Coordinates of C-alpha atoms in Angstrom, one line a residue:
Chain X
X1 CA 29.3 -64.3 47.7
X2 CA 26.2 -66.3 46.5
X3 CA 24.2 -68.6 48.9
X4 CA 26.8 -67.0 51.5
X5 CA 22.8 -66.9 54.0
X6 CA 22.0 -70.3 53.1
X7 CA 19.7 -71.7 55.6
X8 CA 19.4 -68.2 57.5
X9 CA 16.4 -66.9 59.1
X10 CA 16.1 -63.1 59.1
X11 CA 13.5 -60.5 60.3
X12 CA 14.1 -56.5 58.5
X13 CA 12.4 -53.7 59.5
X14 CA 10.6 -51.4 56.9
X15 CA 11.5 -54.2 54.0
X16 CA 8.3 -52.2 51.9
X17 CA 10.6 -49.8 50.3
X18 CA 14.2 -48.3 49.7
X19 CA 17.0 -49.5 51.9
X20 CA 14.7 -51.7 53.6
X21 CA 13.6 -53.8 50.2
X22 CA 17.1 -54.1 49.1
X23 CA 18.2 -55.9 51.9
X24 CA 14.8 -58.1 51.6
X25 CA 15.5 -59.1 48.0
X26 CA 19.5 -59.3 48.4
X27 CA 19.1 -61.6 51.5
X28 CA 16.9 -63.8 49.4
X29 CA 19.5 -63.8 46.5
X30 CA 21.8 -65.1 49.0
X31 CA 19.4 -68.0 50.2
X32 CA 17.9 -66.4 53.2
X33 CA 14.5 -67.0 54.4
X34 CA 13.3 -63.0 54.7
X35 CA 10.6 -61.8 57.1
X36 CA 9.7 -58.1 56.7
X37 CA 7.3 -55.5 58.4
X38 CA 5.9 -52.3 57.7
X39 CA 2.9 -50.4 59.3
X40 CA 1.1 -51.0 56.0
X41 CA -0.7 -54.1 54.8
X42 CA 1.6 -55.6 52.2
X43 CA 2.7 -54.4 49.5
X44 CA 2.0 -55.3 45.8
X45 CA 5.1 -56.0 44.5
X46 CA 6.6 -58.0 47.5
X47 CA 8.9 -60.4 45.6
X48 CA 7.8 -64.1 45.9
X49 CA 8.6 -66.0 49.0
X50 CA 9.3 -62.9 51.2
X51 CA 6.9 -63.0 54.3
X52 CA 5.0 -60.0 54.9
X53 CA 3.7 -58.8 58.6
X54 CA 2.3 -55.7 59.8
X55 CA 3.5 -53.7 62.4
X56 CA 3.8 -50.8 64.1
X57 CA 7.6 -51.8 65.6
X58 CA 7.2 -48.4 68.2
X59 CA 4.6 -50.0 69.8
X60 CA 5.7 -52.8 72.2
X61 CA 3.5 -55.3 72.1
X62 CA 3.3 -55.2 68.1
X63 CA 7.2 -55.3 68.1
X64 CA 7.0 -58.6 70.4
X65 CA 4.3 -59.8 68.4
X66 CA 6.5 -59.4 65.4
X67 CA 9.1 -61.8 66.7
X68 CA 7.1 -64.4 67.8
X69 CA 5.6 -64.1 64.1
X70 CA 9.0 -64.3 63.0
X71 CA 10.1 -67.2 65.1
X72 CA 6.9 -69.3 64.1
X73 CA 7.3 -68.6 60.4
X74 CA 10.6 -69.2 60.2
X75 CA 11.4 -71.6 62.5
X76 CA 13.7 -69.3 64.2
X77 CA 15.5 -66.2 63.9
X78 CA 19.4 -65.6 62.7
X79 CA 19.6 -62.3 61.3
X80 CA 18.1 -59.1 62.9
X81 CA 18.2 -55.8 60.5
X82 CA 16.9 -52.9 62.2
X83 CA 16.0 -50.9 59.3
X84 CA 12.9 -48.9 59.4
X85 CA 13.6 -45.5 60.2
X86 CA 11.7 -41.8 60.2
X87 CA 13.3 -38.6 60.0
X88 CA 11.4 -35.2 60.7
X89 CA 13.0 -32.0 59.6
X90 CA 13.4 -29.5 62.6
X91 CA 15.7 -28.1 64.8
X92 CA 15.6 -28.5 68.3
X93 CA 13.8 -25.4 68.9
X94 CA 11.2 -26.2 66.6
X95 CA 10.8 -29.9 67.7
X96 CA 7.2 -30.6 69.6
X97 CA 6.6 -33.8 72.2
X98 CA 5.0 -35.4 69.2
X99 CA 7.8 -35.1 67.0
X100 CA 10.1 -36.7 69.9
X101 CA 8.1 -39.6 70.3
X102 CA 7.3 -40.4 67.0
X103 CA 11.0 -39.9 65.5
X104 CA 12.4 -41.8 68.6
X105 CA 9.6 -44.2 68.8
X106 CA 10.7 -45.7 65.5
X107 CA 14.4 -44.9 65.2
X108 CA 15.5 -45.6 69.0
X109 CA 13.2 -47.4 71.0
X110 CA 11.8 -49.9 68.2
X111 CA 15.7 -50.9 67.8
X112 CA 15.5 -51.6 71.8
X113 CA 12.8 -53.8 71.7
X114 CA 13.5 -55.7 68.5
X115 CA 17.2 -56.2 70.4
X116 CA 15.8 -57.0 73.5
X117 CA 13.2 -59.4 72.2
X118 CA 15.6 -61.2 69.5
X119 CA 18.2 -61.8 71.7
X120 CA 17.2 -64.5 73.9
X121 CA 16.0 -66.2 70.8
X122 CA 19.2 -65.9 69.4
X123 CA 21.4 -66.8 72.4
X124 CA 19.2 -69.9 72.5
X125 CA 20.1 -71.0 69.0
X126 CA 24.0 -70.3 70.1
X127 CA 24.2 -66.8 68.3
X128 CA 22.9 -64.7 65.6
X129 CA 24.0 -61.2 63.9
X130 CA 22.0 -58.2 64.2
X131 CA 22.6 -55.3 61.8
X132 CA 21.2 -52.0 63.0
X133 CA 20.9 -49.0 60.3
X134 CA 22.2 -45.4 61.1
X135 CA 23.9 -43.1 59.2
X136 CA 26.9 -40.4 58.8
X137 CA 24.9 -37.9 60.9
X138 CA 25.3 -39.8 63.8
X139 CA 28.5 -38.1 63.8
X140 CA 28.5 -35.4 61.2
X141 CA 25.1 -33.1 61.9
X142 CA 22.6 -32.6 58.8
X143 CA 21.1 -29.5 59.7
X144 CA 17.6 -29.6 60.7
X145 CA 17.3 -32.6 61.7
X146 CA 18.3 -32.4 64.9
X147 CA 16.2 -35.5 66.7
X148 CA 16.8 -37.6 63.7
X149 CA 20.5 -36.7 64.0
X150 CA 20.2 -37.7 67.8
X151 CA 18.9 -41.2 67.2
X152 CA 21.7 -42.0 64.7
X153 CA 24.0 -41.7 67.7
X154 CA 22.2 -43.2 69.9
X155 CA 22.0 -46.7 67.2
X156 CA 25.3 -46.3 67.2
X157 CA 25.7 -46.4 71.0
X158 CA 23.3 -49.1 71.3
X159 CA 25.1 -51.7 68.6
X160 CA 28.2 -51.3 70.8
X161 CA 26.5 -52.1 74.1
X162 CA 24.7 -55.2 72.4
X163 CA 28.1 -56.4 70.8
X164 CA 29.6 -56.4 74.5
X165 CA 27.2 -57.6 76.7
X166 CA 26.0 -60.4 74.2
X167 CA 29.1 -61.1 72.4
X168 CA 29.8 -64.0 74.9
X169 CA 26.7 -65.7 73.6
X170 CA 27.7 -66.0 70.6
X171 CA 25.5 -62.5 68.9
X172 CA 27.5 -59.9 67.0
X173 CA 25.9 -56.9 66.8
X174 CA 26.8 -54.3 64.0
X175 CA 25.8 -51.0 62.3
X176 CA 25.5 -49.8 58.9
X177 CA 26.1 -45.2 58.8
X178 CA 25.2 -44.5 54.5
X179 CA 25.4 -41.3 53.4
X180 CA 23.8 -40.3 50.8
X181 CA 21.1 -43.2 48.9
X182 CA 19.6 -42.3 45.9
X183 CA 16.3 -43.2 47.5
X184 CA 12.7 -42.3 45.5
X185 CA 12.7 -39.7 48.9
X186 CA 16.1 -38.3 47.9
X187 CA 15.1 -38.4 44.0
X188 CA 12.1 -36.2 44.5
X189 CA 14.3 -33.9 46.5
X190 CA 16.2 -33.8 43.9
X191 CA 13.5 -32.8 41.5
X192 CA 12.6 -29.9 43.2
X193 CA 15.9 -28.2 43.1
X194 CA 15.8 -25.0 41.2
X195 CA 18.4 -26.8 38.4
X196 CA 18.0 -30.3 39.2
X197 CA 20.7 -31.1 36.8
X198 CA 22.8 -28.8 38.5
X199 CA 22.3 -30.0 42.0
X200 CA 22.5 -33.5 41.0
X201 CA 25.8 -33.0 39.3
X202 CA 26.9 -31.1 42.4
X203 CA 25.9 -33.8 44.9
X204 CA 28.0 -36.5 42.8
X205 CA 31.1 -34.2 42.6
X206 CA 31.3 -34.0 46.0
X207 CA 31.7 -37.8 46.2
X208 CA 35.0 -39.2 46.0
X209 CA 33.6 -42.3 44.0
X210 CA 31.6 -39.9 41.7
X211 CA 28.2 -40.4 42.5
X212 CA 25.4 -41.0 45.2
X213 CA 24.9 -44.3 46.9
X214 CA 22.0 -46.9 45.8
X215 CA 20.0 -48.9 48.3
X216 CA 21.7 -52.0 46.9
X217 CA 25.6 -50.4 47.9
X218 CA 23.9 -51.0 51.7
X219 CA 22.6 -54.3 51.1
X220 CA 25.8 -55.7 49.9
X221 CA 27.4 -54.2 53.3
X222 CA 24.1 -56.0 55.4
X223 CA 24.9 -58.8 53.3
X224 CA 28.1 -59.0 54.1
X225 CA 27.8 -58.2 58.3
X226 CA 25.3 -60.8 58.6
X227 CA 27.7 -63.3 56.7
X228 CA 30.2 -65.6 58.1
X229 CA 32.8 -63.8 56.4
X230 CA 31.9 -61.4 59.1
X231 CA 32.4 -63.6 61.5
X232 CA 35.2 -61.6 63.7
X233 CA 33.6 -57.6 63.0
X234 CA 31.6 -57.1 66.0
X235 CA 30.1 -53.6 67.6
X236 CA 31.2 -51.6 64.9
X237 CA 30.1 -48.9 62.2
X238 CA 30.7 -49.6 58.9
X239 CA 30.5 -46.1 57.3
X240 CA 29.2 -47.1 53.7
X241 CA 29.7 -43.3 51.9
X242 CA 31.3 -43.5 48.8
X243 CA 34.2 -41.2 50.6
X244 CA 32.1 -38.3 51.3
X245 CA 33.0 -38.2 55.1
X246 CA 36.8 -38.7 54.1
X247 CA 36.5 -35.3 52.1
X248 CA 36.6 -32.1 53.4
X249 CA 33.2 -30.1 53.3
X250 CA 35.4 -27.0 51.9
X251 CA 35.7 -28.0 48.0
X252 CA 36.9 -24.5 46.6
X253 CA 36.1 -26.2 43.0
X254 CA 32.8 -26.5 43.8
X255 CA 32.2 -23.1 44.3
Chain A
X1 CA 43.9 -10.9 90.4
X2 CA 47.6 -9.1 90.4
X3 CA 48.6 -12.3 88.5
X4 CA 46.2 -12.4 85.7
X5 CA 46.6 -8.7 85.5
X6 CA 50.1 -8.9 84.3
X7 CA 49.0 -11.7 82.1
X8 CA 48.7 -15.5 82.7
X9 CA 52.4 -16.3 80.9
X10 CA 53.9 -13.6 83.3
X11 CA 57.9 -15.0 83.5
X12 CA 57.2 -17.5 81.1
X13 CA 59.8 -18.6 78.2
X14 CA 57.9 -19.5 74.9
X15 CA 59.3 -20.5 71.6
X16 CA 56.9 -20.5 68.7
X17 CA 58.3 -22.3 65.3
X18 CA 57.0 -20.5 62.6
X19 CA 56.9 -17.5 64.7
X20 CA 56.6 -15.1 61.5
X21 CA 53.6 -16.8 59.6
X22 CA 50.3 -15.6 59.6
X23 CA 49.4 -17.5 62.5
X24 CA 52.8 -17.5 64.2
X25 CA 52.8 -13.8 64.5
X26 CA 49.3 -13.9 66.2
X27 CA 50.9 -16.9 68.8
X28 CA 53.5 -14.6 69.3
X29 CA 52.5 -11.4 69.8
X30 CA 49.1 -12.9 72.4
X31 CA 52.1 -14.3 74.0
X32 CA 54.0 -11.5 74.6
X33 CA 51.2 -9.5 75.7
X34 CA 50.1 -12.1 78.4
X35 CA 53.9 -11.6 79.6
X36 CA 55.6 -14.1 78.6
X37 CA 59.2 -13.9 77.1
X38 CA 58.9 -15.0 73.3
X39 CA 61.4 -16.2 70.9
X40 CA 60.0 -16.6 67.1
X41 CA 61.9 -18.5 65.3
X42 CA 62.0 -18.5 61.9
X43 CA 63.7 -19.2 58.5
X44 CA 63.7 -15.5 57.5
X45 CA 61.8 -12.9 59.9
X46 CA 59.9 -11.4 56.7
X47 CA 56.4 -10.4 57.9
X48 CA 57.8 -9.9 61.5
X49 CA 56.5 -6.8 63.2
X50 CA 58.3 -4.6 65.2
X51 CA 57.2 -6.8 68.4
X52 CA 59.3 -5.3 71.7
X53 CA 59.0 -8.4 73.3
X54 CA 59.4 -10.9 70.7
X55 CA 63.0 -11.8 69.9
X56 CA 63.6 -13.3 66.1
X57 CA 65.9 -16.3 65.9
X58 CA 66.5 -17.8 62.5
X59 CA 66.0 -21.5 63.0
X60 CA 65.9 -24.1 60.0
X61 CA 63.5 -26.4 61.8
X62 CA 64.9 -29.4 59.6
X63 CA 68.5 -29.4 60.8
X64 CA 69.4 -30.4 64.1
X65 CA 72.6 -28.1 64.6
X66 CA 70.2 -24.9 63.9
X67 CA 67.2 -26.4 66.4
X68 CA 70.3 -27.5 69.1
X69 CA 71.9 -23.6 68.6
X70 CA 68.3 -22.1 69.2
X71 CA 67.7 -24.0 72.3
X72 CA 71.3 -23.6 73.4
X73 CA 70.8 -19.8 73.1
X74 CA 67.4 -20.0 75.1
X75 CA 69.1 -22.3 77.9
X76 CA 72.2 -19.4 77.8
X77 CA 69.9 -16.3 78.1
X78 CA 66.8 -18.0 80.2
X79 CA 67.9 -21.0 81.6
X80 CA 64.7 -22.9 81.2
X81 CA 61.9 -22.9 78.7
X82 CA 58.4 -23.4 79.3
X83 CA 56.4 -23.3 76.2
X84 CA 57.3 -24.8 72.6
X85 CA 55.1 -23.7 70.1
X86 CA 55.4 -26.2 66.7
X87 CA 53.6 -23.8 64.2
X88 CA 56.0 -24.1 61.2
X89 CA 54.8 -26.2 58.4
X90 CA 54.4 -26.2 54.3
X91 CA 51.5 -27.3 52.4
X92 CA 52.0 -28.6 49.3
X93 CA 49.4 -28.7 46.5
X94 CA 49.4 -32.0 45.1
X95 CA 47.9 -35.7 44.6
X96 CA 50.1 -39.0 45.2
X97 CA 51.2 -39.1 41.9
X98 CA 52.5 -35.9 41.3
X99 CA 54.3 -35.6 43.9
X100 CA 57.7 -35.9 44.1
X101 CA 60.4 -38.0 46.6
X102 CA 61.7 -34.5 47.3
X103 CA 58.3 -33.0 47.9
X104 CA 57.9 -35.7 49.9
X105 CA 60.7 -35.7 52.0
X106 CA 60.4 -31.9 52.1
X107 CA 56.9 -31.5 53.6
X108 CA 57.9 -34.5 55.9
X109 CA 61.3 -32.7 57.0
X110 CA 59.3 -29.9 57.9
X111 CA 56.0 -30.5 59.5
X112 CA 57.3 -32.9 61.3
X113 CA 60.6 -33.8 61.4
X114 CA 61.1 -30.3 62.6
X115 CA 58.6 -31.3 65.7
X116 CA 60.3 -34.1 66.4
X117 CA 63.7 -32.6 66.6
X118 CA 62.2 -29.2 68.5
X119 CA 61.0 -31.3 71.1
X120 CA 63.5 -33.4 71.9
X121 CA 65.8 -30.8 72.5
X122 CA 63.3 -28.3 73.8
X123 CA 62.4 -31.2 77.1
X124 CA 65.7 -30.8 79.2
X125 CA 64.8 -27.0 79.2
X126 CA 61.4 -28.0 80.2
X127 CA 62.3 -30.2 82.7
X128 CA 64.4 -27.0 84.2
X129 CA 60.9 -25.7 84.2
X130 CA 59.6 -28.3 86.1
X131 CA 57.1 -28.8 83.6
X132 CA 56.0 -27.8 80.4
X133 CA 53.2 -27.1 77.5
X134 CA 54.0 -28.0 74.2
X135 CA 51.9 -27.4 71.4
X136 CA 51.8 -28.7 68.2
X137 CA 50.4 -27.8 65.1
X138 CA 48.0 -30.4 63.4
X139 CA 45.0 -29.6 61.1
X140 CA 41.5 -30.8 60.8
X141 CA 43.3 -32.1 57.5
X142 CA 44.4 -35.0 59.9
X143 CA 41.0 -36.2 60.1
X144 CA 39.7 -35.7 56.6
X145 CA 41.0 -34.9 53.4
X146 CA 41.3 -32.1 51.2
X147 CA 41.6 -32.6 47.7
X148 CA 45.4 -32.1 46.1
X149 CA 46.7 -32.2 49.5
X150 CA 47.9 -35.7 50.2
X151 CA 51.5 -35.5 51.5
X152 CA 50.1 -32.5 53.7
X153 CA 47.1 -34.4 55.0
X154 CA 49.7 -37.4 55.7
X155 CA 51.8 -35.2 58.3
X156 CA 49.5 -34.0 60.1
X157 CA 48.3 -37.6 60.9
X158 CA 51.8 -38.0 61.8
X159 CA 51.7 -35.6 64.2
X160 CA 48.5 -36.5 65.8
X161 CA 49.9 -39.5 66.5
X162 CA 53.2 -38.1 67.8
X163 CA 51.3 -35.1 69.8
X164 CA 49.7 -38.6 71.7
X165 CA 53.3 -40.3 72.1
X166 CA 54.6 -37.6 73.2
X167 CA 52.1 -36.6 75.8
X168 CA 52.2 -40.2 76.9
X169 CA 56.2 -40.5 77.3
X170 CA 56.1 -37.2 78.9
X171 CA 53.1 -36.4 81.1
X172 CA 55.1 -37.8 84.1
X173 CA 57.3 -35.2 83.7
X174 CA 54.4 -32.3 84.1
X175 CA 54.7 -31.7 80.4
X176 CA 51.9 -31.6 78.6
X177 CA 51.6 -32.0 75.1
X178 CA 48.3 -31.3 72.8
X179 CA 47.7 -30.5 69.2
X180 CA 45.4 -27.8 67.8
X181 CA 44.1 -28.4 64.4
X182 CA 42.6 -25.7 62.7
X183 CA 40.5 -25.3 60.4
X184 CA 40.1 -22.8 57.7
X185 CA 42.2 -19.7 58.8
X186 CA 42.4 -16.9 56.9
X187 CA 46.2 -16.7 56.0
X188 CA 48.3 -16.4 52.9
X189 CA 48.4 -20.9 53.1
X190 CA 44.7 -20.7 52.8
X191 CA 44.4 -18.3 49.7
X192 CA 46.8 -20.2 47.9
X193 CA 44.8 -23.4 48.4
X194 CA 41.6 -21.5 47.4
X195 CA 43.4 -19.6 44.7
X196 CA 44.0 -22.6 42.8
X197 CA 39.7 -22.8 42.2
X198 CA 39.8 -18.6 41.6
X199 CA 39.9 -15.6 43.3
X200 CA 39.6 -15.4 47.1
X201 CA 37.6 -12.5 47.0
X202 CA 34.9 -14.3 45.3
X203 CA 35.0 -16.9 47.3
X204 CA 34.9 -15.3 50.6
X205 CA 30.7 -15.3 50.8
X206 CA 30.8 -19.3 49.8
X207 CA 33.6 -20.0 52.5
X208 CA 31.6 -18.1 55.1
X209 CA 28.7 -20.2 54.0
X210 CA 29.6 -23.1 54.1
X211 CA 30.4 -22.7 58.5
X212 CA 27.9 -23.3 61.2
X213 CA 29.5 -20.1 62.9
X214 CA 29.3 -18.3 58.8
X215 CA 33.0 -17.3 58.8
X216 CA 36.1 -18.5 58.5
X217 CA 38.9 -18.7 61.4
X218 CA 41.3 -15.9 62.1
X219 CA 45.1 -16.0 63.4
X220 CA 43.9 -14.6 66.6
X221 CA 41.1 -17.1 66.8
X222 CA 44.1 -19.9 66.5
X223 CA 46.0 -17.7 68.9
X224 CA 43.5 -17.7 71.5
X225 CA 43.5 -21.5 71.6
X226 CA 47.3 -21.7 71.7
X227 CA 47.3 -19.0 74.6
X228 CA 44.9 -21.3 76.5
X229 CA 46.7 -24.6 75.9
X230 CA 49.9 -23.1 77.2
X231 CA 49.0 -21.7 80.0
X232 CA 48.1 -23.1 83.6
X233 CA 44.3 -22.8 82.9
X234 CA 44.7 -26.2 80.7
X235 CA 46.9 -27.7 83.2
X236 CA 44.6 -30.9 82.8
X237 CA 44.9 -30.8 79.2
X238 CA 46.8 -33.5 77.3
X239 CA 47.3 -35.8 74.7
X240 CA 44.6 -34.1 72.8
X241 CA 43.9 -32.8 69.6
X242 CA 42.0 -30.0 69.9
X243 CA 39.7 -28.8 66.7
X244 CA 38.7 -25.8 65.8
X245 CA 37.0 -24.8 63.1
X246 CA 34.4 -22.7 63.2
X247 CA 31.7 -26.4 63.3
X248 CA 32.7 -27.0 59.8
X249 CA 33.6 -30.7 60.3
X250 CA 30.7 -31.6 62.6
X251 CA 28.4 -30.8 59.6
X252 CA 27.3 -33.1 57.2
X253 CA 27.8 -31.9 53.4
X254 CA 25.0 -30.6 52.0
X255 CA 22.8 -30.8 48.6
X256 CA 22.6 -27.6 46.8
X257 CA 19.1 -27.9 45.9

């Protein structure tokens, strides 16, 4: 689908790394014009052309700030990708105030307030397409991660709300769930298995497609949502998992 | 209190298909100890215990004139019936490709042919009842796959879909219909499926594992459910497919770092 964001204007969330860059860089293969945050001053190897600003998206008057950045930048805004994302490893019992608003600071209520703030820009301009990213434990638990886990759902929740209350203006409003992405987080995991040949071997046998996902397999899928050959799929989840949800957690042939 | 103590199916006519499988038996016999009348029927009563108050009735689920002669025989001695238990059903082991038509149609013919035929002639009895609970056997299978096990995983989408028809067509009539979809259960289906990676034995500590609740489902577990969804305690109940599997599908797989 080359060029197929000619001419599009698109703020992503947490575009410094992973997921987050992918999308950056694959928008920009397409012909987008890319805005990205982090809470970091930019980064060194932010590929040419992309525009960097720094932000806290939490915090509401940064997030705000961020779209009015945007909007002046770019000249407007099509595509919202609601990327950035932190996960904190703890049950429910374990789980302090702290944790709460920091995990759903970023991963629920930033999502709020880029919506809430994008929209009218978009409905202005006659429509737009937000892409929000959550993941297969929205619906399938990782254990320990309980709050993280929580605001997957929620996303979900919230891209289905968006997609009906703002479809008649013209926004579609989507989700991404991946499983597993061969991040540098999931790589150094990874490492510290006690065989990390075994455990990588495992983890791609209990794929259907053989192996894990790569930030890329999601930017294809943002790609594609934020296209016009899109242009019907509205306030859904597009579960982008190489089969593993499809399979049954019981593999006897893994044993 | 007199009620519950001579059990909640107290006068109650159950069938249960399948009635002398590992989990049919368990159906069966909670059944007959909540007081219910129960007929178990079966394509051979091997495995059947010496249950007082279960009567055996060979039944080929896939042929009309054998599900038509069981009902006719419940109609003749009872009158009415007010539970239908679809528990019979084959698994067979295989991918796409190697299976057969006749696999096919066999697994098909069974789990859920054999539904479809029980039930339609199981409703006029029910609607002697004045009502009814019918309850059919899916899997968790219907959601997600096991490997090797594609015609299997295919009925029980099939019933599903039927268990939501059919509660749909029916609920007018005070019949409810549900499905339960279990798990793993520990039965002589399940070794099979696990003995194809090795022994069960050894795989009993993994298995347990690998649940939230660290063990795997038993006949009564299954039994309990069934118990509930016939009885007037779920007279709400309908339409639904009802999981239960220990939380093993509201996990995520894990890494095994």
């Amino acid at each position: 689908m080359a060029k197929g964001l000619e001419g599009k204007r698109a703020l992503v969330t947490g575009g410094s790394r992973g997921i987050g860059r992918s999308i950056v860089e694959a928008f920009m293969e397409e012909g987008a014009q890319v805005l990205t945050c982090g809470r970091n001053s930019t980064p060194t190897d932010l590929p040419l052309g992309v525009a960097w600003h720094s932000a806290d998206v939490s915090d509401r008057q940064q997030a705000e700030e961020l779209v009015a950045v945007t909007q002046a930048q770019l000249g407007g805004i099509d595509i919202l990708v609601n990327n950035a994302g932190v996960q904190i490893e703890k049950t429910v019992a374990e789980s302090s105030d702290e944790d709460w608003e920091r995990l759903m600071g970023v991963n629920a209520k930033a999502v709020f307030q880029l919506c809430r703030s994008v929209i009218p820009v978009m409905a202005g301009q006659g429509g737009g397409a937000i892409i929000n990213i959550g993941s297969i434990s929205a619906s399938h638990a990782d254990p320990k991660m309980a709050l993280y886990n929580a605001s997957k759902a929620f996303v979900q929740g919230l891209t289905r709300s968006i997609a009906v209350d703002h479809g008649p203006q013209g926004i579609r409003c989507n989700a991404i769930a991946p499983g597993w992405i061969l991040t540098e987080m999931a790589d150094s995991a990874f490492d510290l298995a006690r065989d990390p040949a075994a455990a990588r071997a495992d983890a791609a046998a209990r794929h259907p497609v053989g192996r894990l996902g790569t930030p890329d397999d999601i930017a294809q899928a943002a790609v594609w949502l934020a296209s016009a050959e899109a242009a019907f799929v509205n306030g859904q989840t597009i579960t982008v998992d190489g089969g593993l949800v499809a399979a049954s957690p019981l593999r006897p042939e893994l044993f | 209190m007199s009620e519950v103590a001579q059990g909640h199916l107290a006068g109650r006519v159950a069938v249960v298909t399948g009635g002398c499988g590992g989990i049919g038996q368990a159906i069966c016999a909670r059944f007959a100890k909540e007081g219910a009348k129960v007929y178990a029927a079966d394509i051979s009563d091997d495995g059947m215990g010496e249950e007082g108050a279960v009567t055996f009735h060979r039944t080929d689920v896939t042929s009309e004139d054998s599900v038509s002669a069981l009902m006719t025989a419940i109609d003749d001695n009872d009158g009415k019936l007010d539970v239908l238990v679809n528990a019979a059903g084959i698994e067979i082991e295989k991918t796409v490709e190697e299976t057969s038509l006749e696999d096919w149609n066999r697994i098909f013919a069974i789990n859920v042919t054999g539904m479809f035929l029980t039930s339609k002639h199981a409703l006029p009895l029910m609607r002697k009842a004045g009502g009814g609970s019918i309850v059919n056997f899916g899997s968790y299978d219907g959601f997600i796959a096991d490997p090797s096990l594609a015609a299997y995983c295919a009925t029980k989408g099939a019933v599903h879909a039927l268990t939501r028809a059919m509660a749909c067509d029916h609920g007018p009539e005070n019949i409810r219909v549900n499905a339960v979809c279990p798990g793993y259960i520990d039965t002589p289906m399940l070794q099979s499926f696990c003995g194809s990676a090795g022994d069960i034995e050894s795989l009993k500590s993994e298995v347990r594992h690998i649940h939230p609740l660290r063990r795997y489902g038993t006949p009564e577990d299954v039994a309990n459910l069934v118990n509930w969804l016939a009885g007037d305690e779920a007279r709400y109940a309908s339409g639904q497919l009802w999981v239960l599997d220990g939380g093993l599908t509201a996990q995520a797989q894990q890494m095994r770092l």
